[in-house]
Amino acid sequence: ASAAADQQTKNAKAQAQALNVERQRKAAEEAENKRRLTIQGRRERAAMSADLVGTGLVTSSGTPLALMADTISQQSMRMGDYATGAGLEQSRLGAQGSSILQEGRSSAKQLRGQAGATLLSGLVSSASSAAGMYGGRSGGGSVTVGGMQSY
């Protein structure tokens, strides 16, 4: 049972490690997606600025500036929404890994406790059997020697 408990602990650690690797992969994916969103945002703003300049409007004030600010705000909001979702996923994976480790430790502890109880039960049973074999003589466990009975 101790080997089963050790295996339970190893399995839990392996599962938690796999979740940690997945969490790291998600973090790297998030960083790459943020980088791409930033580049895409710059391109969109540059294209918008070029379109506005091409119309002859002054881009440093008024409606064109408000359009640029609105675009930047929307891009920032998309980036924030994405980061929040990715952060929640990473947190979920971390919590799941911790939970698996805790469950593994708990199961291993329970298996070890059951093994101890089984061992104790076996020892008591063996002792009872031995007492029955050696104490089960006629006279209810007493021995008569030289006319005297000992208990």
Short mmCIF file of N, CA and C in Angstrom, two decimals, residues 2-141:
data_model
loop_
_atom_site.label_atom_id
_atom_site.label_comp_id
_atom_site.label_asym_id
_atom_site.label_seq_id
_atom_site.Cartn_x
_atom_site.Cartn_y
_atom_site.Cartn_z
N SER A 2 2.06 1.16 0.59
CA SER A 2 2.96 2.30 0.58
C SER A 2 3.41 2.60 -0.86
N ALA A 3 3.63 1.55 -1.64
CA ALA A 3 4.00 1.74 -3.04
C ALA A 3 2.86 2.39 -3.80
N ALA A 4 1.62 2.00 -3.50
CA ALA A 4 0.46 2.62 -4.15
C ALA A 4 0.35 4.08 -3.75
N ALA A 5 0.63 4.39 -2.50
CA ALA A 5 0.58 5.78 -2.04
C ALA A 5 1.67 6.60 -2.72
N ASP A 6 2.86 6.03 -2.83
CA ASP A 6 3.95 6.73 -3.52
C ASP A 6 3.60 6.97 -4.99
N GLN A 7 2.99 5.97 -5.62
CA GLN A 7 2.59 6.10 -7.02
C GLN A 7 1.52 7.17 -7.18
N GLN A 8 0.59 7.21 -6.23
CA GLN A 8 -0.47 8.23 -6.25
C GLN A 8 0.15 9.63 -6.19
N THR A 9 1.13 9.79 -5.33
CA THR A 9 1.82 11.08 -5.21
C THR A 9 2.56 11.43 -6.49
N LYS A 10 3.25 10.45 -7.08
CA LYS A 10 3.98 10.68 -8.33
C LYS A 10 3.03 11.07 -9.45
N ASN A 11 1.89 10.38 -9.54
CA ASN A 11 0.91 10.69 -10.58
C ASN A 11 0.38 12.11 -10.43
N ALA A 12 0.09 12.50 -9.20
CA ALA A 12 -0.42 13.85 -8.95
C ALA A 12 0.63 14.89 -9.33
N LYS A 13 1.89 14.63 -8.99
CA LYS A 13 2.96 15.57 -9.35
C LYS A 13 3.11 15.68 -10.86
N ALA A 14 3.02 14.54 -11.55
CA ALA A 14 3.14 14.55 -13.01
C ALA A 14 1.99 15.33 -13.65
N GLN A 15 0.78 15.15 -13.15
CA GLN A 15 -0.36 15.89 -13.69
C GLN A 15 -0.21 17.38 -13.41
N ALA A 16 0.22 17.73 -12.22
CA ALA A 16 0.41 19.14 -11.88
C ALA A 16 1.51 19.76 -12.74
N GLN A 17 2.56 19.00 -13.00
CA GLN A 17 3.65 19.50 -13.83
C GLN A 17 3.16 19.72 -15.27
N ALA A 18 2.34 18.80 -15.78
CA ALA A 18 1.79 18.96 -17.13
C ALA A 18 0.92 20.22 -17.20
N LEU A 19 0.14 20.47 -16.17
CA LEU A 19 -0.68 21.69 -16.14
C LEU A 19 0.18 22.94 -16.07
N ASN A 20 1.29 22.87 -15.35
CA ASN A 20 2.20 24.00 -15.26
C ASN A 20 2.84 24.29 -16.63
N VAL A 21 3.20 23.24 -17.35
CA VAL A 21 3.75 23.41 -18.69
C VAL A 21 2.70 24.07 -19.60
N GLU A 22 1.45 23.61 -19.48
CA GLU A 22 0.37 24.20 -20.28
C GLU A 22 0.17 25.67 -19.92
N ARG A 23 0.27 25.97 -18.64
CA ARG A 23 0.12 27.36 -18.18
C ARG A 23 1.24 28.23 -18.77
N GLN A 24 2.46 27.72 -18.78
CA GLN A 24 3.58 28.46 -19.37
C GLN A 24 3.39 28.64 -20.87
N ARG A 25 2.85 27.61 -21.52
CA ARG A 25 2.59 27.71 -22.95
C ARG A 25 1.55 28.79 -23.22
N LYS A 26 0.51 28.82 -22.37
CA LYS A 26 -0.54 29.84 -22.52
C LYS A 26 0.03 31.25 -22.30
N ALA A 27 0.95 31.39 -21.35
CA ALA A 27 1.57 32.69 -21.09
C ALA A 27 2.38 33.14 -22.30
N ALA A 28 3.13 32.22 -22.91
CA ALA A 28 3.92 32.56 -24.09
C ALA A 28 2.99 32.91 -25.26
N GLU A 29 1.90 32.16 -25.38
CA GLU A 29 0.92 32.44 -26.44
C GLU A 29 0.29 33.82 -26.23
N GLU A 30 -0.02 34.14 -24.99
CA GLU A 30 -0.60 35.44 -24.67
C GLU A 30 0.37 36.57 -25.04
N ALA A 31 1.64 36.40 -24.70
CA ALA A 31 2.64 37.42 -25.01
C ALA A 31 2.74 37.62 -26.53
N GLU A 32 2.74 36.52 -27.27
CA GLU A 32 2.82 36.63 -28.74
C GLU A 32 1.57 37.30 -29.31
N ASN A 33 0.40 36.94 -28.80
CA ASN A 33 -0.83 37.55 -29.29
C ASN A 33 -0.90 39.05 -28.95
N LYS A 34 -0.40 39.41 -27.77
CA LYS A 34 -0.35 40.84 -27.42
C LYS A 34 0.57 41.59 -28.38
N ARG A 35 1.70 40.98 -28.69
CA ARG A 35 2.64 41.60 -29.62
C ARG A 35 1.97 41.80 -30.98
N ARG A 36 1.27 40.78 -31.46
CA ARG A 36 0.59 40.88 -32.75
C ARG A 36 -0.53 41.92 -32.72
N LEU A 37 -1.29 41.96 -31.63
CA LEU A 37 -2.36 42.96 -31.52
C LEU A 37 -1.79 44.37 -31.50
N THR A 38 -0.64 44.54 -30.85
CA THR A 38 0.00 45.85 -30.80
C THR A 38 0.43 46.27 -32.20
N ILE A 39 1.03 45.38 -32.95
CA ILE A 39 1.46 45.68 -34.32
C ILE A 39 0.25 45.99 -35.19
N GLN A 40 -0.80 45.18 -35.06
CA GLN A 40 -2.02 45.40 -35.84
C GLN A 40 -2.61 46.77 -35.51
N GLY A 41 -2.62 47.13 -34.23
CA GLY A 41 -3.14 48.43 -33.83
C GLY A 41 -2.35 49.58 -34.42
N ARG A 42 -1.03 49.43 -34.43
CA ARG A 42 -0.18 50.48 -35.03
C ARG A 42 -0.48 50.63 -36.51
N ARG A 43 -0.64 49.49 -37.18
CA ARG A 43 -0.95 49.53 -38.63
C ARG A 43 -2.29 50.21 -38.88
N GLU A 44 -3.29 49.87 -38.07
CA GLU A 44 -4.62 50.47 -38.24
C GLU A 44 -4.56 51.98 -38.02
N ARG A 45 -3.84 52.39 -36.99
CA ARG A 45 -3.74 53.83 -36.71
C ARG A 45 -2.97 54.56 -37.81
N ALA A 46 -1.91 53.91 -38.31
CA ALA A 46 -1.14 54.53 -39.39
C ALA A 46 -1.99 54.65 -40.66
N ALA A 47 -2.76 53.60 -40.96
CA ALA A 47 -3.63 53.64 -42.15
C ALA A 47 -4.69 54.72 -41.98
N MET A 48 -5.25 54.83 -40.77
CA MET A 48 -6.27 55.85 -40.53
C MET A 48 -5.66 57.24 -40.67
N SER A 49 -4.49 57.42 -40.13
CA SER A 49 -3.82 58.72 -40.21
C SER A 49 -3.52 59.07 -41.66
N ALA A 50 -3.06 58.09 -42.42
CA ALA A 50 -2.76 58.32 -43.84
C ALA A 50 -4.03 58.67 -44.61
N ASP A 51 -5.13 57.98 -44.31
CA ASP A 51 -6.40 58.28 -44.97
C ASP A 51 -6.84 59.70 -44.66
N LEU A 52 -6.72 60.10 -43.40
CA LEU A 52 -7.13 61.44 -43.00
C LEU A 52 -6.25 62.51 -43.64
N VAL A 53 -4.95 62.27 -43.68
CA VAL A 53 -4.03 63.22 -44.28
C VAL A 53 -4.32 63.34 -45.77
N GLY A 54 -4.65 62.20 -46.38
CA GLY A 54 -4.97 62.19 -47.82
C GLY A 54 -6.20 63.01 -48.15
N THR A 55 -7.09 63.20 -47.21
CA THR A 55 -8.30 64.00 -47.45
C THR A 55 -8.03 65.49 -47.27
N GLY A 56 -6.89 65.81 -46.70
CA GLY A 56 -6.56 67.21 -46.50
C GLY A 56 -6.99 67.72 -45.13
N LEU A 57 -7.54 66.86 -44.29
CA LEU A 57 -7.95 67.29 -42.95
C LEU A 57 -6.74 67.43 -42.04
N VAL A 58 -6.84 68.30 -41.09
CA VAL A 58 -5.78 68.48 -40.10
C VAL A 58 -5.99 67.39 -39.04
N THR A 59 -5.00 66.55 -38.83
CA THR A 59 -5.15 65.41 -37.92
C THR A 59 -4.77 65.72 -36.48
N SER A 60 -4.35 66.96 -36.21
CA SER A 60 -3.90 67.29 -34.86
C SER A 60 -5.00 67.87 -33.99
N SER A 61 -6.20 68.04 -34.53
CA SER A 61 -7.28 68.57 -33.70
C SER A 61 -8.64 68.20 -34.30
N GLY A 62 -9.68 68.38 -33.49
CA GLY A 62 -11.05 68.19 -33.96
C GLY A 62 -11.44 66.74 -34.16
N THR A 63 -12.34 66.51 -35.13
CA THR A 63 -12.92 65.19 -35.39
C THR A 63 -11.87 64.14 -35.72
N PRO A 64 -10.88 64.42 -36.55
CA PRO A 64 -9.86 63.39 -36.84
C PRO A 64 -9.14 62.93 -35.57
N LEU A 65 -8.85 63.85 -34.70
CA LEU A 65 -8.18 63.49 -33.45
C LEU A 65 -9.10 62.64 -32.58
N ALA A 66 -10.39 62.98 -32.55
CA ALA A 66 -11.36 62.20 -31.79
C ALA A 66 -11.48 60.78 -32.36
N LEU A 67 -11.45 60.66 -33.69
CA LEU A 67 -11.51 59.33 -34.33
C LEU A 67 -10.28 58.50 -33.94
N MET A 68 -9.13 59.13 -33.96
CA MET A 68 -7.89 58.42 -33.59
C MET A 68 -7.95 57.99 -32.13
N ALA A 69 -8.42 58.87 -31.26
CA ALA A 69 -8.52 58.54 -29.84
C ALA A 69 -9.49 57.39 -29.61
N ASP A 70 -10.62 57.43 -30.34
CA ASP A 70 -11.60 56.35 -30.22
C ASP A 70 -11.01 55.03 -30.69
N THR A 71 -10.28 55.05 -31.78
CA THR A 71 -9.64 53.83 -32.30
C THR A 71 -8.64 53.28 -31.29
N ILE A 72 -7.84 54.16 -30.74
CA ILE A 72 -6.85 53.73 -29.74
C ILE A 72 -7.56 53.16 -28.52
N SER A 73 -8.64 53.78 -28.10
CA SER A 73 -9.40 53.30 -26.95
C SER A 73 -9.97 51.90 -27.22
N GLN A 74 -10.54 51.71 -28.40
CA GLN A 74 -11.09 50.39 -28.75
C GLN A 74 -10.00 49.32 -28.79
N GLN A 75 -8.86 49.67 -29.35
CA GLN A 75 -7.75 48.72 -29.41
C GLN A 75 -7.26 48.37 -28.01
N SER A 76 -7.18 49.35 -27.15
CA SER A 76 -6.76 49.11 -25.76
C SER A 76 -7.76 48.21 -25.04
N MET A 77 -9.04 48.45 -25.30
CA MET A 77 -10.07 47.64 -24.68
C MET A 77 -9.97 46.18 -25.15
N ARG A 78 -9.75 45.98 -26.44
CA ARG A 78 -9.60 44.60 -26.97
C ARG A 78 -8.39 43.92 -26.33
N MET A 79 -7.30 44.67 -26.21
CA MET A 79 -6.09 44.12 -25.60
C MET A 79 -6.35 43.76 -24.14
N GLY A 80 -7.03 44.63 -23.42
CA GLY A 80 -7.35 44.35 -22.02
C GLY A 80 -8.27 43.15 -21.86
N ASP A 81 -9.28 43.05 -22.73
CA ASP A 81 -10.18 41.89 -22.68
C ASP A 81 -9.42 40.60 -22.94
N TYR A 82 -8.55 40.64 -23.92
CA TYR A 82 -7.76 39.44 -24.23
C TYR A 82 -6.86 39.08 -23.05
N ALA A 83 -6.19 40.06 -22.48
CA ALA A 83 -5.28 39.80 -21.36
C ALA A 83 -6.04 39.25 -20.16
N THR A 84 -7.24 39.77 -19.90
CA THR A 84 -8.05 39.27 -18.78
C THR A 84 -8.42 37.81 -19.00
N GLY A 85 -8.87 37.48 -20.19
CA GLY A 85 -9.25 36.10 -20.49
C GLY A 85 -8.06 35.15 -20.38
N ALA A 86 -6.92 35.57 -20.91
CA ALA A 86 -5.73 34.73 -20.84
C ALA A 86 -5.25 34.59 -19.39
N GLY A 87 -5.33 35.67 -18.63
CA GLY A 87 -4.92 35.61 -17.22
C GLY A 87 -5.81 34.68 -16.42
N LEU A 88 -7.11 34.73 -16.69
CA LEU A 88 -8.04 33.83 -16.00
C LEU A 88 -7.73 32.37 -16.33
N GLU A 89 -7.43 32.10 -17.58
CA GLU A 89 -7.10 30.72 -18.00
C GLU A 89 -5.83 30.24 -17.29
N GLN A 90 -4.83 31.10 -17.20
CA GLN A 90 -3.60 30.72 -16.51
C GLN A 90 -3.86 30.49 -15.03
N SER A 91 -4.68 31.32 -14.42
CA SER A 91 -5.02 31.14 -13.00
C SER A 91 -5.77 29.84 -12.79
N ARG A 92 -6.69 29.53 -13.69
CA ARG A 92 -7.45 28.29 -13.60
C ARG A 92 -6.52 27.08 -13.67
N LEU A 93 -5.57 27.12 -14.60
CA LEU A 93 -4.63 26.00 -14.73
C LEU A 93 -3.77 25.87 -13.48
N GLY A 94 -3.33 27.00 -12.91
CA GLY A 94 -2.53 26.95 -11.69
C GLY A 94 -3.32 26.38 -10.52
N ALA A 95 -4.57 26.80 -10.39
CA ALA A 95 -5.41 26.29 -9.30
C ALA A 95 -5.71 24.81 -9.49
N GLN A 96 -5.92 24.41 -10.73
CA GLN A 96 -6.19 23.00 -11.01
C GLN A 96 -4.97 22.15 -10.65
N GLY A 97 -3.78 22.64 -10.97
CA GLY A 97 -2.55 21.92 -10.61
C GLY A 97 -2.40 21.78 -9.11
N SER A 98 -2.67 22.85 -8.38
CA SER A 98 -2.58 22.80 -6.92
C SER A 98 -3.60 21.83 -6.34
N SER A 99 -4.78 21.83 -6.91
CA SER A 99 -5.85 20.94 -6.44
C SER A 99 -5.46 19.47 -6.67
N ILE A 100 -4.90 19.19 -7.82
CA ILE A 100 -4.48 17.82 -8.12
C ILE A 100 -3.40 17.37 -7.16
N LEU A 101 -2.44 18.25 -6.86
CA LEU A 101 -1.39 17.90 -5.90
C LEU A 101 -1.99 17.61 -4.52
N GLN A 102 -2.91 18.45 -4.08
CA GLN A 102 -3.53 18.27 -2.77
C GLN A 102 -4.32 16.95 -2.73
N GLU A 103 -5.08 16.66 -3.78
CA GLU A 103 -5.83 15.41 -3.84
C GLU A 103 -4.90 14.21 -3.81
N GLY A 104 -3.79 14.31 -4.54
CA GLY A 104 -2.82 13.22 -4.56
C GLY A 104 -2.22 12.97 -3.18
N ARG A 105 -1.87 14.05 -2.50
CA ARG A 105 -1.31 13.91 -1.15
C ARG A 105 -2.35 13.31 -0.20
N SER A 106 -3.58 13.75 -0.33
CA SER A 106 -4.65 13.25 0.53
C SER A 106 -4.90 11.76 0.29
N SER A 107 -4.95 11.38 -0.99
CA SER A 107 -5.16 9.97 -1.33
C SER A 107 -4.01 9.12 -0.83
N ALA A 108 -2.79 9.61 -0.99
CA ALA A 108 -1.62 8.87 -0.53
C ALA A 108 -1.66 8.70 0.99
N LYS A 109 -2.04 9.75 1.69
CA LYS A 109 -2.14 9.68 3.15
C LYS A 109 -3.19 8.66 3.56
N GLN A 110 -4.32 8.66 2.85
CA GLN A 110 -5.38 7.71 3.15
C GLN A 110 -4.93 6.28 2.88
N LEU A 111 -4.22 6.08 1.77
CA LEU A 111 -3.71 4.73 1.46
C LEU A 111 -2.72 4.26 2.53
N ARG A 112 -1.87 5.17 2.98
CA ARG A 112 -0.91 4.81 4.02
C ARG A 112 -1.63 4.48 5.33
N GLY A 113 -2.67 5.23 5.65
CA GLY A 113 -3.46 4.96 6.85
C GLY A 113 -4.15 3.61 6.77
N GLN A 114 -4.70 3.29 5.59
CA GLN A 114 -5.33 1.99 5.41
C GLN A 114 -4.31 0.87 5.53
N ALA A 115 -3.10 1.10 5.01
CA ALA A 115 -2.06 0.08 5.11
C ALA A 115 -1.69 -0.16 6.56
N GLY A 116 -1.60 0.90 7.35
CA GLY A 116 -1.30 0.77 8.78
C GLY A 116 -2.39 0.02 9.51
N ALA A 117 -3.64 0.32 9.18
CA ALA A 117 -4.77 -0.36 9.82
C ALA A 117 -4.79 -1.83 9.45
N THR A 118 -4.49 -2.14 8.20
CA THR A 118 -4.45 -3.52 7.75
C THR A 118 -3.34 -4.28 8.46
N LEU A 119 -2.18 -3.65 8.58
CA LEU A 119 -1.06 -4.27 9.28
C LEU A 119 -1.41 -4.53 10.74
N LEU A 120 -2.00 -3.55 11.40
CA LEU A 120 -2.39 -3.70 12.79
C LEU A 120 -3.43 -4.81 12.95
N SER A 121 -4.38 -4.86 12.06
CA SER A 121 -5.41 -5.90 12.10
C SER A 121 -4.78 -7.28 11.92
N GLY A 122 -3.82 -7.37 11.01
CA GLY A 122 -3.12 -8.64 10.79
C GLY A 122 -2.34 -9.08 12.01
N LEU A 123 -1.69 -8.13 12.69
CA LEU A 123 -0.94 -8.46 13.90
C LEU A 123 -1.86 -8.93 15.02
N VAL A 124 -3.00 -8.25 15.16
CA VAL A 124 -3.96 -8.65 16.19
C VAL A 124 -4.50 -10.04 15.89
N SER A 125 -4.80 -10.30 14.62
CA SER A 125 -5.31 -11.61 14.21
C SER A 125 -4.27 -12.69 14.47
N SER A 126 -3.02 -12.41 14.16
CA SER A 126 -1.95 -13.39 14.40
C SER A 126 -1.79 -13.66 15.89
N ALA A 127 -1.85 -12.58 16.68
CA ALA A 127 -1.72 -12.75 18.13
C ALA A 127 -2.88 -13.56 18.68
N SER A 128 -4.09 -13.32 18.16
CA SER A 128 -5.25 -14.09 18.61
C SER A 128 -5.11 -15.56 18.25
N SER A 129 -4.62 -15.81 17.05
CA SER A 129 -4.43 -17.20 16.61
C SER A 129 -3.39 -17.90 17.48
N ALA A 130 -2.31 -17.18 17.77
CA ALA A 130 -1.26 -17.77 18.60
C ALA A 130 -1.79 -18.03 20.01
N ALA A 131 -2.56 -17.11 20.53
CA ALA A 131 -3.12 -17.31 21.87
C ALA A 131 -4.07 -18.50 21.87
N GLY A 132 -4.82 -18.65 20.80
CA GLY A 132 -5.74 -19.78 20.70
C GLY A 132 -5.00 -21.10 20.61
N MET A 133 -3.88 -21.11 19.91
CA MET A 133 -3.12 -22.35 19.75
C MET A 133 -2.43 -22.75 21.05
N TYR A 134 -1.85 -21.79 21.71
CA TYR A 134 -1.06 -22.12 22.90
C TYR A 134 -1.87 -22.03 24.18
N GLY A 135 -2.92 -21.31 24.17
CA GLY A 135 -3.73 -21.17 25.38
C GLY A 135 -4.97 -22.05 25.34
N GLY A 136 -5.14 -22.83 24.31
CA GLY A 136 -6.37 -23.60 24.14
C GLY A 136 -6.30 -25.01 24.68
N ARG A 137 -5.42 -25.33 25.62
CA ARG A 137 -5.32 -26.67 26.21
C ARG A 137 -6.49 -26.91 27.13
N SER A 138 -6.66 -28.15 27.54
CA SER A 138 -7.76 -28.48 28.45
C SER A 138 -7.60 -27.73 29.75
N GLY A 139 -8.69 -27.42 30.35
CA GLY A 139 -8.66 -26.65 31.59
C GLY A 139 -8.74 -25.18 31.31
N GLY A 140 -9.09 -24.79 30.09
CA GLY A 140 -9.31 -23.38 29.78
C GLY A 140 -8.04 -22.58 29.84
N GLY A 141 -6.91 -23.18 29.46
CA GLY A 141 -5.67 -22.44 29.42
C GLY A 141 -4.85 -22.66 30.66
#
